[in-house]
Short mmCIF file of C-alpha atoms in Angstrom, two decimals:
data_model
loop_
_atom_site.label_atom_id
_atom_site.label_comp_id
_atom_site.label_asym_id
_atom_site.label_seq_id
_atom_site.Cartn_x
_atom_site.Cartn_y
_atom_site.Cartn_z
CA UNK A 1 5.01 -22.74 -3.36
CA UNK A 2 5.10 -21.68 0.12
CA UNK A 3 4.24 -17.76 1.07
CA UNK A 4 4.55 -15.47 4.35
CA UNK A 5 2.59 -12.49 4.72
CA UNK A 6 5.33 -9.75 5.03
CA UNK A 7 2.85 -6.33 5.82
CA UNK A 8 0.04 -4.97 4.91
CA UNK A 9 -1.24 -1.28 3.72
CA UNK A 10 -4.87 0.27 4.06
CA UNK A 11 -6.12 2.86 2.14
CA UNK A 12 -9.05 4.81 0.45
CA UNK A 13 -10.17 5.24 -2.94
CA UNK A 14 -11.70 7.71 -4.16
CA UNK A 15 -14.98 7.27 -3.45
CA UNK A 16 -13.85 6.76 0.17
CA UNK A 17 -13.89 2.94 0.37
CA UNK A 18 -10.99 1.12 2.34
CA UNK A 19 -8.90 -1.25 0.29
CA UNK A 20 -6.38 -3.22 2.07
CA UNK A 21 -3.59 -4.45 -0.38
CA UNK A 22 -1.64 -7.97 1.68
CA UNK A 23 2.14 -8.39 0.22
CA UNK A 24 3.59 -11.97 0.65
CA UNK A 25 6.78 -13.19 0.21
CA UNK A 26 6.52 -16.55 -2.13
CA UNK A 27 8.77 -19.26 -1.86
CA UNK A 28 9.85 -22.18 -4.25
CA UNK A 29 11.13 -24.63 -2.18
CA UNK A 30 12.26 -26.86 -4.96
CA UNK A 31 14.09 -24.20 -6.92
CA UNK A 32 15.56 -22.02 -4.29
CA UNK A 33 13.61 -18.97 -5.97
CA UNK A 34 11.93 -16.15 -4.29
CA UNK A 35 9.24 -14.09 -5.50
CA UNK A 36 6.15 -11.46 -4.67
CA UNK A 37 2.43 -11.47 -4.34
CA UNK A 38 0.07 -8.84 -3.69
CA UNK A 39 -3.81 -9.21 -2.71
CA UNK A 40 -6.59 -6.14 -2.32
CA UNK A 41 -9.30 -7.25 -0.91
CA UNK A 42 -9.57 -11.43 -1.27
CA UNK A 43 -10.83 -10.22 -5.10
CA UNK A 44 -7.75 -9.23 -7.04
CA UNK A 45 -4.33 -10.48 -7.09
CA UNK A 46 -1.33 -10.55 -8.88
CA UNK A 47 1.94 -12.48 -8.43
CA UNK A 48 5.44 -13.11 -9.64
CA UNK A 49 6.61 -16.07 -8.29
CA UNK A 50 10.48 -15.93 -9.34
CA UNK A 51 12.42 -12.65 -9.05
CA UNK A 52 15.65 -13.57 -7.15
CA UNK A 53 17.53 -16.54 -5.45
CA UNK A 54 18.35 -13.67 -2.74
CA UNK A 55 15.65 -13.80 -0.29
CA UNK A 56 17.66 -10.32 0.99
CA UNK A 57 16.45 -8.54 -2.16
CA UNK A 58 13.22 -9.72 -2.40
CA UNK A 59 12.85 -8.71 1.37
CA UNK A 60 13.73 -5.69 -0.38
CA UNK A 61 11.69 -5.41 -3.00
CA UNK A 62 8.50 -6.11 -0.75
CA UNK A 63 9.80 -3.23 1.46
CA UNK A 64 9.44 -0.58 -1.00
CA UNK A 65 6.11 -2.15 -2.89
CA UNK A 66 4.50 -1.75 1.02
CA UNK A 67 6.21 1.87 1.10
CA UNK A 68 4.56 2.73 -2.06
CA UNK A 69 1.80 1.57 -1.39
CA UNK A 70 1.74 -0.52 -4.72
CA UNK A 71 -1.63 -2.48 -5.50
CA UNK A 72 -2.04 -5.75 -8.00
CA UNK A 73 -2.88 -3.94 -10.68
CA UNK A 74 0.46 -1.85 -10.66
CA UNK A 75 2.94 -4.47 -9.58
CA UNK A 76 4.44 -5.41 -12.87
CA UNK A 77 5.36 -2.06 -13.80
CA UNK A 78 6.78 -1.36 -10.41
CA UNK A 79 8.57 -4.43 -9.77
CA UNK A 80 10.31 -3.51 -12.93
CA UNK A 81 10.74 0.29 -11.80
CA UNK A 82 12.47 -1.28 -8.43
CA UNK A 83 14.61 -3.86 -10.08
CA UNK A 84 16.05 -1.02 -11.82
CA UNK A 85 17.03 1.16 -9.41
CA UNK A 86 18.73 -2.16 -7.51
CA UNK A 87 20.56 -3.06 -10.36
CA UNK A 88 21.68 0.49 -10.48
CA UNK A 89 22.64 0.79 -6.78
CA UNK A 90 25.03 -2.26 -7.14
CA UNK A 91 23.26 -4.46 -4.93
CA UNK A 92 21.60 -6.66 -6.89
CA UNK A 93 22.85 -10.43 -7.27
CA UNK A 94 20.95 -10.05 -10.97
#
């Protein structure tokens, strides 16, 4: 599984610490399958290593989770909110 760091997005909590969330693109190689990870601060993580064959849509997908600002902890439930709406739009190869 290759990745690519595709942006990054700093912010601060509430008690006014910075937490910088890292969003990769992950690539299987051998299966021609793209997917997502996301990293705050080296200490949490979460991934999903196979969303789409379209490397377009994951590009995508990344785009709006750095827009949003999306950490680990959310990205399940947002991933899902975003395939959604792409599904809906028509664009989606799904």
């Amino acid at each position: 599984m290759k990745k690519q760091l595709k942006g990054q997005q700093s912010f601060y909590d509430d008690k006014q610490r910075e937490n910088v969330v890292s969003y990769y693109l992950m690539e299987d190689q051998e299966h021609t399958m793209y997917g997502v990870e996301l990293e705050k601060n080296v200490i949490e993580w979460d991934a999903v290593p196979s969303i789409s064959e379209s490397m377009e849509l994951v590009d995508r997908v990344i785009h709006n989770l750095i827009k949003y600002k999306v950490t680990p902890i959310s990205l399940a439930e947002s991933l899902d909110e975003i395939m959604t709406r792409e599904e809906e739009d028509g664009r989606s190869k799904i």
